[in-house]
XYZ file of C-alpha atoms in Angstrom:
688
model
C -75.701 93.620 9.965
C -77.556 94.258 13.170
C -76.075 91.821 14.962
C -74.335 94.482 17.611
C -76.762 96.769 17.566
C -79.420 97.185 20.741
C -82.856 95.957 19.823
C -84.512 98.725 17.289
C -87.192 100.560 18.607
C -91.102 99.736 17.961
C -93.975 101.686 17.887
C -96.965 100.443 19.312
C -99.785 99.976 16.571
C -102.850 101.512 17.548
C -105.366 100.664 14.672
C -107.282 103.485 13.341
C -109.835 103.100 10.077
C -111.383 105.560 7.508
C -113.726 104.820 4.555
C -113.354 107.061 1.452
C -115.041 105.929 -1.706
C -115.982 102.811 -0.274
C -112.543 101.545 0.608
C -111.319 101.464 3.901
C -107.629 102.174 4.889
C -106.241 101.223 8.257
C -103.620 103.486 10.014
C -101.761 101.946 12.542
C -99.587 104.794 13.489
C -101.959 107.905 13.243
C -100.851 108.459 16.596
C -97.488 109.371 15.892
C -98.698 112.741 14.920
C -98.968 115.106 17.339
C -102.362 116.900 17.704
C -100.708 120.121 18.800
C -98.390 120.620 15.824
C -96.870 122.355 14.798
C -95.890 122.148 18.288
C -94.680 118.859 19.298
C -95.030 118.254 22.952
C -96.899 114.473 23.375
C -94.298 112.670 25.437
C -94.907 109.397 23.688
C -94.155 111.083 20.233
C -90.672 112.338 21.498
C -89.736 109.438 23.302
C -90.313 107.481 20.116
C -88.380 109.716 18.275
C -85.655 110.282 20.444
C -85.608 106.430 20.824
C -85.121 106.102 17.182
C -81.873 108.756 17.148
C -80.496 106.496 20.194
C -80.438 103.894 17.986
C -78.793 105.363 15.223
C -76.063 106.736 17.288
C -75.626 103.104 18.237
C -74.885 102.113 14.759
C -72.782 105.412 14.555
C -70.610 104.748 17.275
C -68.370 101.943 15.849
C -68.166 103.714 12.653
C -67.468 107.255 13.837
C -63.721 106.808 12.700
C -64.956 106.743 9.316
C -67.550 109.329 9.132
C -64.818 111.316 10.782
C -62.518 110.393 7.923
C -64.955 111.255 5.234
C -66.109 114.645 6.914
C -62.205 115.177 6.559
C -62.265 114.831 3.307
C -65.325 116.584 2.462
C -64.553 119.793 4.416
C -60.652 119.628 2.820
C -62.424 120.302 -0.444
C -64.090 123.296 1.267
C -61.999 126.552 0.381
C -61.951 127.741 4.456
C -61.860 131.457 3.414
C -64.170 131.310 0.416
C -65.596 134.280 -0.882
C -68.255 135.421 -3.683
C -67.070 137.300 -6.838
C -68.532 141.058 -5.886
C -71.973 142.145 -7.777
C -72.366 145.746 -8.529
C -75.928 147.046 -7.659
C -76.023 150.766 -7.993
C -73.404 152.757 -6.288
C -71.759 149.699 -4.491
C -70.280 146.210 -4.851
C -71.647 143.306 -2.631
C -70.056 139.727 -1.544
C -70.267 137.269 1.069
C -67.149 135.732 2.902
C -66.372 132.848 4.827
C -63.766 133.234 7.801
C -61.818 129.938 8.169
C -63.303 127.250 10.209
C -67.122 129.236 10.106
C -70.032 127.773 9.924
C -71.731 130.735 8.507
C -71.476 133.636 5.955
C -70.691 137.489 6.834
C -71.981 139.752 3.821
C -69.924 142.548 2.673
C -69.942 145.811 0.561
C -67.998 148.590 -0.288
C -68.412 151.718 -2.728
C -67.525 151.336 -6.089
C -65.884 154.749 -6.457
C -63.630 153.253 -3.574
C -63.535 152.992 0.069
C -63.618 150.534 2.962
C -65.224 147.091 3.452
C -68.223 147.454 5.167
C -69.529 144.543 7.006
C -73.377 144.490 6.127
C -74.504 141.099 7.998
C -73.011 138.803 10.460
C -74.553 135.517 10.134
C -72.089 134.037 12.423
C -72.765 136.494 14.890
C -76.261 135.685 14.193
C -76.711 131.937 14.972
C -74.469 132.020 17.834
C -75.948 130.099 20.478
C -78.891 128.775 17.672
C -79.150 125.240 16.645
C -80.374 126.778 13.468
C -80.201 129.445 11.433
C -81.076 130.315 7.918
C -80.971 133.584 6.037
C -83.777 133.976 3.908
C -83.632 137.229 2.539
C -81.272 140.342 2.720
C -82.872 142.974 0.387
C -80.900 146.694 0.613
C -83.060 149.361 -0.242
C -82.601 151.577 -3.364
C -80.876 154.810 -1.224
C -78.710 151.756 0.103
C -79.304 153.089 3.856
C -81.545 150.081 4.769
C -81.973 146.343 4.394
C -85.030 143.902 4.663
C -83.816 141.063 6.423
C -85.813 137.537 6.696
C -84.253 134.913 9.283
C -85.471 131.617 10.355
C -84.034 129.898 13.376
C -85.815 126.873 13.981
C -86.416 125.382 10.553
C -89.904 125.974 10.411
C -89.607 128.033 7.189
C -91.949 131.152 9.298
C -89.181 134.146 8.924
C -89.028 137.010 10.826
C -88.456 140.394 9.066
C -86.595 142.866 10.569
C -85.316 146.386 9.226
C -81.809 147.123 9.922
C -79.596 149.823 9.205
C -76.566 149.160 7.454
C -74.634 152.237 9.124
C -75.038 151.299 12.445
C -75.981 147.683 12.053
C -79.180 148.119 14.494
C -82.475 146.611 13.795
C -85.186 149.411 13.623
C -88.391 146.938 13.903
C -89.868 143.718 13.195
C -92.469 143.520 10.356
C -93.537 140.235 10.980
C -92.817 136.963 12.537
C -94.318 134.503 9.676
C -92.684 136.376 6.578
C -91.751 134.489 3.527
C -90.377 134.919 0.274
C -88.338 138.127 -1.115
C -89.424 141.396 0.420
C -89.358 144.472 -2.079
C -88.899 147.705 -1.446
C -90.884 150.617 -2.751
C -88.794 152.969 -5.218
C -88.339 155.654 -2.612
C -87.118 153.326 0.119
C -90.105 154.493 2.352
C -91.972 151.169 2.455
C -91.266 147.302 2.197
C -93.753 144.673 0.723
C -93.506 141.188 1.770
C -95.496 138.325 2.082
C -97.045 136.192 4.923
C -98.001 132.560 6.072
C -101.114 131.252 7.784
C -101.222 128.592 9.969
C -101.213 126.288 7.143
C -97.831 127.573 6.295
C -99.356 129.043 3.150
C -98.220 132.040 1.532
C -101.561 133.612 1.335
C -101.301 137.426 1.192
C -98.994 140.439 -0.025
C -98.311 143.462 2.664
C -97.217 147.130 2.632
C -95.573 148.165 5.550
C -94.743 152.109 5.636
C -91.250 152.331 7.961
C -91.825 154.024 11.433
C -95.406 152.950 11.199
C -97.195 150.177 13.774
C -96.388 146.878 11.772
C -99.708 145.971 13.021
C -101.104 148.688 10.974
C -99.519 147.211 7.719
C -101.996 147.219 4.775
C -102.905 143.844 2.714
C -102.579 144.995 -0.684
C -103.476 141.260 -2.070
C -104.906 138.336 -0.214
C -105.850 134.980 -2.010
C -109.664 133.886 -1.237
C -110.485 132.453 -4.254
C -108.514 129.190 -4.174
C -107.298 127.895 -1.080
C -104.325 125.649 -3.275
C -102.928 129.344 -4.631
C -99.649 130.606 -3.095
C -98.631 134.459 -3.160
C -95.363 135.678 -4.167
C -93.950 138.999 -4.846
C -91.241 140.304 -7.092
C -89.958 143.530 -9.067
C -89.024 143.699 -12.595
C -85.499 144.145 -13.788
C -85.698 147.651 -14.809
C -87.625 148.369 -11.139
C -90.384 150.217 -12.365
C -92.956 147.488 -11.358
C -93.747 145.534 -8.377
C -95.471 142.268 -9.367
C -97.483 139.951 -6.838
C -98.225 136.452 -8.253
C -100.342 133.946 -7.113
C -100.673 130.337 -8.255
C -100.334 126.680 -7.677
C -97.795 124.200 -9.859
C -100.303 124.250 -12.946
C -101.838 127.739 -12.569
C -100.670 131.285 -12.326
C -102.227 134.948 -12.290
C -99.991 138.002 -12.230
C -100.617 141.578 -10.964
C -98.467 144.679 -10.867
C -98.548 148.155 -9.110
C -96.083 150.975 -9.769
C -92.718 150.708 -7.555
C -93.032 154.646 -7.061
C -96.956 154.352 -5.888
C -96.809 150.618 -4.396
C -100.126 151.588 -2.537
C -102.024 152.175 -5.848
C -104.322 150.155 -7.745
C -103.219 146.529 -8.955
C -103.663 146.004 -12.436
C -104.134 142.635 -13.468
C -102.344 140.701 -16.399
C -104.744 138.531 -17.550
C -107.043 136.741 -15.488
C -106.327 132.608 -14.062
C -106.879 130.254 -16.577
C -107.029 126.556 -15.610
C -103.603 125.246 -16.207
C -102.177 128.251 -17.851
C -99.001 129.593 -16.469
C -97.119 132.805 -16.885
C -94.755 135.054 -15.808
C -93.904 138.719 -17.197
C -90.859 141.306 -16.369
C -90.965 145.077 -17.751
C -88.762 147.148 -20.046
C -88.691 149.967 -22.568
C -92.595 150.464 -21.414
C -93.462 146.778 -22.166
C -94.594 143.939 -20.618
C -92.570 140.471 -21.390
C -94.271 137.637 -21.004
C -93.199 133.776 -20.664
C -96.640 131.672 -21.013
C -97.667 127.707 -21.677
C -100.938 129.413 -23.260
C -100.224 127.888 -26.949
C -97.394 125.624 -26.749
C -96.435 123.245 -24.014
C -92.726 124.453 -24.075
C -93.717 128.137 -23.556
C -93.610 130.998 -25.747
C -93.035 134.676 -25.218
C -95.366 137.629 -26.009
C -95.547 141.117 -25.422
C -97.946 143.698 -24.023
C -98.883 147.414 -23.316
C -98.931 147.946 -19.999
C -102.127 149.547 -20.396
C -103.814 146.847 -22.105
C -101.759 143.790 -20.474
C -104.175 141.220 -21.751
C -103.291 141.836 -25.125
C -100.375 139.453 -26.349
C -98.104 139.920 -29.333
C -95.908 136.750 -29.948
C -91.956 137.659 -29.906
C -90.217 133.942 -29.527
C -92.973 131.362 -30.244
C -92.801 127.709 -28.852
C -90.649 125.124 -29.935
C -90.960 121.139 -29.691
C -87.123 121.395 -29.549
C -86.617 124.434 -27.679
C -88.088 124.657 -23.656
C -87.767 128.132 -22.339
C -88.021 128.191 -18.908
C -87.287 131.687 -17.659
C -86.801 135.386 -19.351
C -85.155 138.578 -17.547
C -85.608 141.782 -19.745
C -82.225 143.786 -19.756
C -81.895 146.882 -21.480
C -80.411 145.019 -24.592
C -81.635 141.923 -24.658
C -84.221 139.396 -23.510
C -82.235 136.501 -22.018
C -83.872 133.591 -22.139
C -82.833 130.368 -20.066
C -83.646 127.566 -22.419
C -83.072 123.915 -22.560
C -82.836 122.310 -25.872
C -82.174 118.706 -26.045
C -81.989 118.219 -22.216
C -79.016 120.841 -22.174
C -79.025 124.241 -20.856
C -79.016 127.162 -22.988
C -78.806 131.103 -22.481
C -80.154 133.016 -25.267
C -80.067 136.728 -25.964
C -83.195 137.700 -27.924
C -83.436 141.122 -29.478
C -86.332 143.088 -28.675
C -87.481 144.117 -32.068
C -87.662 140.991 -33.939
C -86.941 138.122 -31.540
C -83.771 137.305 -32.904
C -81.383 135.291 -31.021
C -78.410 134.737 -30.059
C -76.607 131.591 -27.910
C -74.158 131.911 -25.506
C -71.744 128.596 -26.204
C -70.474 126.381 -24.023
C -68.338 123.394 -25.166
C -68.887 120.143 -22.846
C -71.402 117.531 -23.878
C -72.915 117.681 -20.396
C -73.391 120.422 -18.186
C -75.262 122.915 -16.131
C -75.592 126.614 -16.954
C -77.805 129.758 -15.811
C -77.906 133.152 -15.251
C -76.168 134.362 -11.911
C -76.641 137.464 -10.179
C -77.513 140.278 -12.066
C -79.246 143.009 -10.165
C -79.040 145.975 -12.797
C -81.142 146.885 -15.478
C -78.180 147.643 -17.932
C -75.321 145.760 -16.976
C -71.463 145.942 -19.255
C -71.537 141.743 -19.006
C -74.374 139.168 -17.677
C -73.232 137.134 -15.181
C -73.509 133.356 -15.284
C -72.942 130.068 -13.323
C -71.223 127.079 -15.336
C -70.312 123.683 -14.385
C -70.434 119.714 -15.119
C -70.124 116.704 -13.618
C -66.343 116.929 -14.130
C -65.819 120.974 -14.019
C -66.014 122.595 -10.553
C -68.514 125.452 -10.165
C -67.282 128.537 -12.458
C -68.692 132.105 -12.596
C -68.549 133.674 -15.905
C -69.103 137.367 -16.984
C -70.314 137.184 -20.820
C -69.799 140.166 -23.115
C -72.392 140.571 -25.812
C -70.430 142.906 -27.506
C -67.134 140.850 -28.249
C -68.842 137.774 -27.500
C -66.227 136.445 -25.025
C -66.892 134.838 -21.317
C -64.647 135.853 -19.066
C -63.764 133.721 -15.860
C -64.483 135.528 -12.545
C -64.213 132.485 -10.422
C -63.268 128.681 -10.239
C -64.684 126.755 -7.210
C -61.332 125.706 -5.570
C -60.615 122.250 -4.236
C -57.802 122.765 -1.582
C -57.107 119.201 -0.878
C -56.544 118.644 -4.991
C -58.659 117.599 -7.409
C -57.664 116.695 -11.083
C -60.589 116.673 -13.470
C -58.311 114.652 -15.950
C -58.647 111.764 -13.636
C -62.684 111.568 -14.064
C -64.965 110.777 -16.948
C -68.226 111.728 -17.385
C -70.799 110.382 -20.021
C -74.923 110.690 -20.802
C -76.715 107.541 -21.659
C -80.170 107.302 -23.000
C -81.865 104.088 -21.643
C -85.145 102.722 -22.863
C -87.892 102.626 -20.539
C -90.910 99.639 -20.783
C -92.818 102.006 -22.557
C -90.242 103.252 -25.254
C -89.150 106.611 -24.138
C -85.689 107.404 -23.473
C -84.344 108.078 -20.131
C -81.416 110.587 -20.084
C -78.932 109.217 -17.265
C -75.541 111.422 -16.641
C -72.527 109.621 -15.298
C -69.418 110.089 -13.606
C -66.662 107.955 -12.520
C -62.839 107.887 -12.168
C -61.207 106.626 -15.339
C -60.100 102.882 -14.959
C -63.697 101.874 -13.738
C -64.806 98.521 -14.838
C -68.122 98.270 -16.840
C -68.375 94.567 -15.756
C -71.111 95.039 -12.894
C -67.985 94.472 -10.153
C -67.934 98.177 -8.963
C -70.834 99.880 -7.000
C -73.160 102.674 -8.451
C -74.668 105.533 -6.526
C -77.995 106.441 -8.594
C -79.701 109.605 -7.338
C -83.144 111.269 -8.930
C -86.208 113.178 -7.830
C -88.712 113.077 -10.509
C -91.178 115.829 -9.673
C -92.974 119.334 -9.542
C -90.856 120.156 -12.977
C -87.630 120.414 -11.451
C -84.583 118.785 -13.206
C -81.342 117.523 -11.218
C -78.982 119.306 -13.211
C -75.655 117.145 -14.418
C -73.477 119.738 -11.964
C -70.137 119.476 -10.065
C -70.174 118.140 -6.249
C -67.007 118.052 -4.424
C -68.382 115.759 -1.802
C -69.340 113.610 -4.407
C -65.414 112.548 -5.024
C -65.517 110.531 -1.753
C -67.379 108.085 -3.462
C -65.986 108.207 -7.061
C -62.249 107.789 -5.168
C -63.682 104.699 -3.830
C -64.936 103.091 -7.085
C -68.264 104.242 -7.314
C -69.882 105.247 -10.439
C -72.070 108.100 -9.676
C -75.527 108.653 -11.642
C -78.291 110.807 -11.648
C -81.775 109.498 -13.545
C -83.630 112.274 -15.446
C -86.613 110.754 -15.060
C -90.392 112.317 -16.068
C -92.263 114.033 -13.471
C -88.857 116.917 -13.618
C -88.647 119.068 -16.801
C -85.320 117.803 -18.164
C -86.774 116.851 -21.688
C -89.099 119.875 -22.211
C -92.333 120.459 -20.012
C -94.326 117.805 -21.363
C -91.392 115.052 -19.450
C -92.831 117.038 -16.442
C -96.413 116.507 -17.319
C -95.726 112.845 -18.261
C -94.887 112.090 -14.746
C -97.923 113.730 -12.573
C -101.127 112.997 -11.530
C -102.609 109.909 -13.810
C -99.177 109.447 -15.407
C -97.305 109.114 -11.708
C -96.188 105.773 -12.377
C -94.057 106.698 -15.342
C -91.618 108.098 -12.559
C -91.507 105.166 -10.812
C -91.234 102.727 -13.625
C -88.244 105.445 -15.150
C -86.313 105.426 -12.071
C -86.475 101.261 -11.859
C -85.573 101.089 -16.005
C -82.665 103.202 -15.737
C -81.355 101.062 -12.288
C -82.070 98.090 -14.793
C -80.551 99.678 -17.850
C -77.278 100.725 -15.479
C -76.973 96.999 -15.044
C -77.254 95.994 -18.532
C -74.366 98.725 -19.456
C -72.015 97.104 -16.593
C -72.110 99.984 -13.964
C -73.456 97.387 -11.576
C -75.457 94.429 -10.511
C -78.472 93.932 -8.272
C -77.824 94.576 -4.908
C -74.921 96.848 -5.651
C -76.939 99.724 -6.326
C -77.150 102.832 -3.300
C -79.850 105.185 -4.011
C -80.938 108.384 -2.555
C -84.002 110.862 -3.091
C -85.350 113.716 -0.747
C -88.627 114.679 -0.431
C -90.651 113.845 -3.151
C -87.639 111.906 -4.318
C -87.850 110.069 -0.951
C -91.440 109.147 -2.004
C -89.494 107.724 -5.260
C -87.475 105.666 -2.533
C -90.339 104.728 -0.884
C -91.866 103.062 -4.091
C -89.144 101.191 -5.414
C -87.933 99.608 -2.531
C -91.620 98.113 -2.181
C -91.945 97.180 -5.902
C -87.861 96.259 -6.611
C -86.605 95.785 -3.081
C -83.801 93.228 -4.541
C -82.385 95.980 -6.728
C -80.840 98.397 -3.960
C -77.933 97.545 -1.751
C -78.613 100.785 0.571
C -81.462 103.572 0.073
C -81.227 106.855 2.020
C -84.593 108.538 1.938
C -84.478 112.127 2.853
C -87.449 113.826 4.659
C -89.456 111.620 2.551
C -93.424 112.165 1.473
C -94.459 108.807 2.147
C -97.422 108.711 3.824
C -99.232 110.318 0.540
C -102.941 109.300 1.018
C -103.482 110.434 4.750
C -101.906 113.683 3.654
C -103.711 114.374 0.431
C -106.782 113.936 2.241
C -106.037 116.416 4.652
C -106.711 119.942 3.461
C -105.667 121.393 6.784
C -101.632 120.673 5.962
C -99.342 123.236 4.596
C -99.097 122.086 0.944
C -101.741 119.503 0.474
C -104.675 122.024 -1.535
C -101.896 123.316 -3.718
C -100.677 119.644 -4.480
C -103.888 118.531 -5.915
C -103.366 119.607 -9.347
C -99.818 117.585 -9.621
C -101.406 114.576 -7.838
C -105.058 114.572 -8.045
C -107.262 115.274 -5.715
C -108.272 112.330 -3.451
C -111.084 113.861 -1.499
C -113.627 114.150 -4.698
C -111.981 111.906 -7.096
C -112.217 108.196 -6.159
C -110.112 107.549 -9.202
C -107.305 109.841 -7.661
C -107.462 108.047 -4.654
C -107.289 104.492 -6.176
C -104.086 106.185 -7.771
C -102.917 107.315 -4.580
C -103.745 104.197 -3.012
C -102.013 101.959 -5.406
C -98.237 103.650 -4.867
C -98.274 105.156 -1.749
C -95.246 104.110 0.515
C -96.560 103.841 3.532
C -99.744 101.872 2.458
C -97.893 99.618 0.236
C -95.457 98.176 2.641
C -95.794 94.279 2.904
C -94.194 91.375 4.373
C -91.165 91.121 2.331
C -87.588 91.581 2.564
C -86.550 95.238 2.452
C -82.660 96.899 1.708
C -80.729 98.620 4.141
C -82.456 101.780 4.995
C -81.535 104.937 6.363
C -84.688 107.808 6.462
C -84.449 111.242 7.829
C -86.988 113.829 8.783
C -86.988 117.434 10.746
C -89.207 118.084 13.704
C -90.235 121.541 12.318
C -90.327 120.408 8.766
C -93.327 122.224 7.198
C -93.515 120.734 3.869
C -92.832 116.676 4.865
C -94.065 116.534 8.391
C -91.992 114.591 10.504
C -94.615 112.243 11.155
C -94.768 110.771 7.618
C -91.191 109.006 7.983
C -91.846 108.105 11.647
C -94.931 106.394 10.739
C -93.470 104.660 7.567
C -90.382 103.337 9.630
C -92.714 101.727 12.296
C -94.880 100.020 9.585
C -91.670 98.966 7.983
C -90.118 97.812 10.929
C -93.300 95.560 11.787
C -93.469 94.095 8.472
C -90.108 93.530 6.826
C -88.962 89.671 7.013
C -85.093 90.622 6.559
C -82.251 91.272 9.400
C -81.123 94.669 7.240
C -80.344 97.728 8.828
C -83.560 100.024 9.036
C -82.812 103.720 10.947
C -84.786 106.759 11.088
C -82.666 109.942 12.084
C -84.875 113.352 13.071
C -83.326 116.473 13.381
C -84.781 117.820 16.146
C -83.913 121.531 15.848
C -83.931 121.514 12.151
C -86.750 121.528 9.227
C -86.786 120.286 5.587
C -83.133 121.226 4.521
C -81.370 119.388 7.511
C -79.004 121.310 9.953
C -77.664 124.482 9.081
C -74.319 125.509 8.702
C -71.869 124.403 5.868
C -69.785 121.728 8.346
C -72.923 120.358 9.937
C -74.089 119.629 6.548
C -71.065 118.273 5.379
C -71.145 115.621 8.692
C -74.769 114.458 7.613
C -73.204 113.666 4.222
C -70.499 112.075 5.541
C -73.190 109.783 7.624
C -75.025 109.062 4.816
C -71.948 107.972 2.851
C -70.701 106.237 5.970
C -73.817 104.164 5.596
C -73.704 103.362 2.227
C -69.744 102.288 2.164
C -70.853 99.780 5.232
C -74.114 98.187 3.653
C -72.115 97.744 0.312
C -68.957 96.685 2.154
C -66.946 98.791 0.080
C -63.300 99.205 0.960
C -63.202 102.503 3.556
């Protein structure tokens, strides 16, 4: 498969060693981490990354026609002049729109009472001449005159916060160069509250800036000093009365609040942090409404008087069957985002007695959630919906008539007939007896005899469930004979919060076993056979890819590992890296815990590369990625090259001007997908 390619790059092995808990670990490629990071200027490092990119380009060159064909297919399913459904917020309607051919959105508004459309932010103009552009937040002041804009132009996720005059389109001031999250306005529109990251890319403090003052004099209203693994975030209540300052990690949280009318007033603590207890709050009708897992793993809803915020009264009890994932306190209802038997549910709860009404959806498997609902008392609730065969749909739900009104259905300009496709949900037994949900979609006529290819995707971390939602890009695989499967493995919260816990810390191997067992179960059900399965995962899902190619390489016919978290041991013992301290509650702390160190070492993809045959692999990285640093995939590929005994393709593609999410711009993103699919089709020898 690699006979027509130049000799692949070989990184020099420069062995280093360290000892921890009596175990010696050898690292041949530690030098690929530039000592000046986040600046990457070491010429040897850059030369290696560029050589890998050149090797990828050499592979791609004879397949350019296929990449172009796939790209045109993907692009043909995108409505070039697409636009969102307008959302009412006060006296204005807001929406975004794409001009034909444009990579980026333009943001508009107009008065509810009538008037001309106003262009309030032009991403096309902002991105001009830049390799990368991402709008992080666009928050309009309560008086409608100004916007707090967060933007990132290199993928480092250190956002510049600027204040823009919407009447003139001019930026009035730059508040910070290292912002993150969503800023919040004071009630009088004269001040903005925001969070900043430190050198380790941790959101560590919340600040208050009064417009017109020197930004250097912004006042810190909260700084997390107790736990360096905690990150700080801001939010506001649905009724706009309170500003919340939250701090926490993946397992523990703590919330404070201050009146939006007095943002420099003293912060009120809701309840002091307790290890492994999560909670979040909203406000309505003079009370706090709190979602917490203090007494039930699937969370419950409680209420409190803001004057006595730590005294909680139960409103909605926890349930073994129903997992409560979120709440929003509107005037007439507490809207609960839940999941029951693994399926999304939206529930309107009564403030008085917690009585519930479920918004009905009819498909057997789908993805549904609250859309944009900025107002406290909307006449209808904006919802988003899709399934693996139903394109994205925007609804308004009228609670009085109990009816759903369709506002928009995702258009597929090149054509799409849902009747040509089928979806199903399987429950596949894991080796320990647990039942793993797997969502599937394929074109009708798919032969379940192992003769057709399968594309299998999973993530399995941080309690994030991969939804069984629609993808127009996926049609390029389905129309070439693939079935597409999503394995809802442990580590996600697909079947409740405990499903997530069963894939963390000492239970981490469950995630990897679930994925392998799901693949074997799909083979047994006739969806593929060993060597005819393409798999993909990114970030923590890329770690999953790294583990399963070490443990079960013969199962896979092609592997895409996007920005993979694969140098697990080295990262988790380095508390200077951006995310490490906050990860310890999830994976264990190998610095202080010998058993955690041994566990991480047992599955760390980089540390478990061995002399064996590996399947064809495409690995991606982002030079400015603050989440999974570029050297993790680079070191992994270097070690794989030095150890693999096969002649299968192994490629590393590094985005030199982007970060964790790859290239920005809708067409550039589609071209990367086209390259992924071309890699899969060529390696599985599927008719193109």
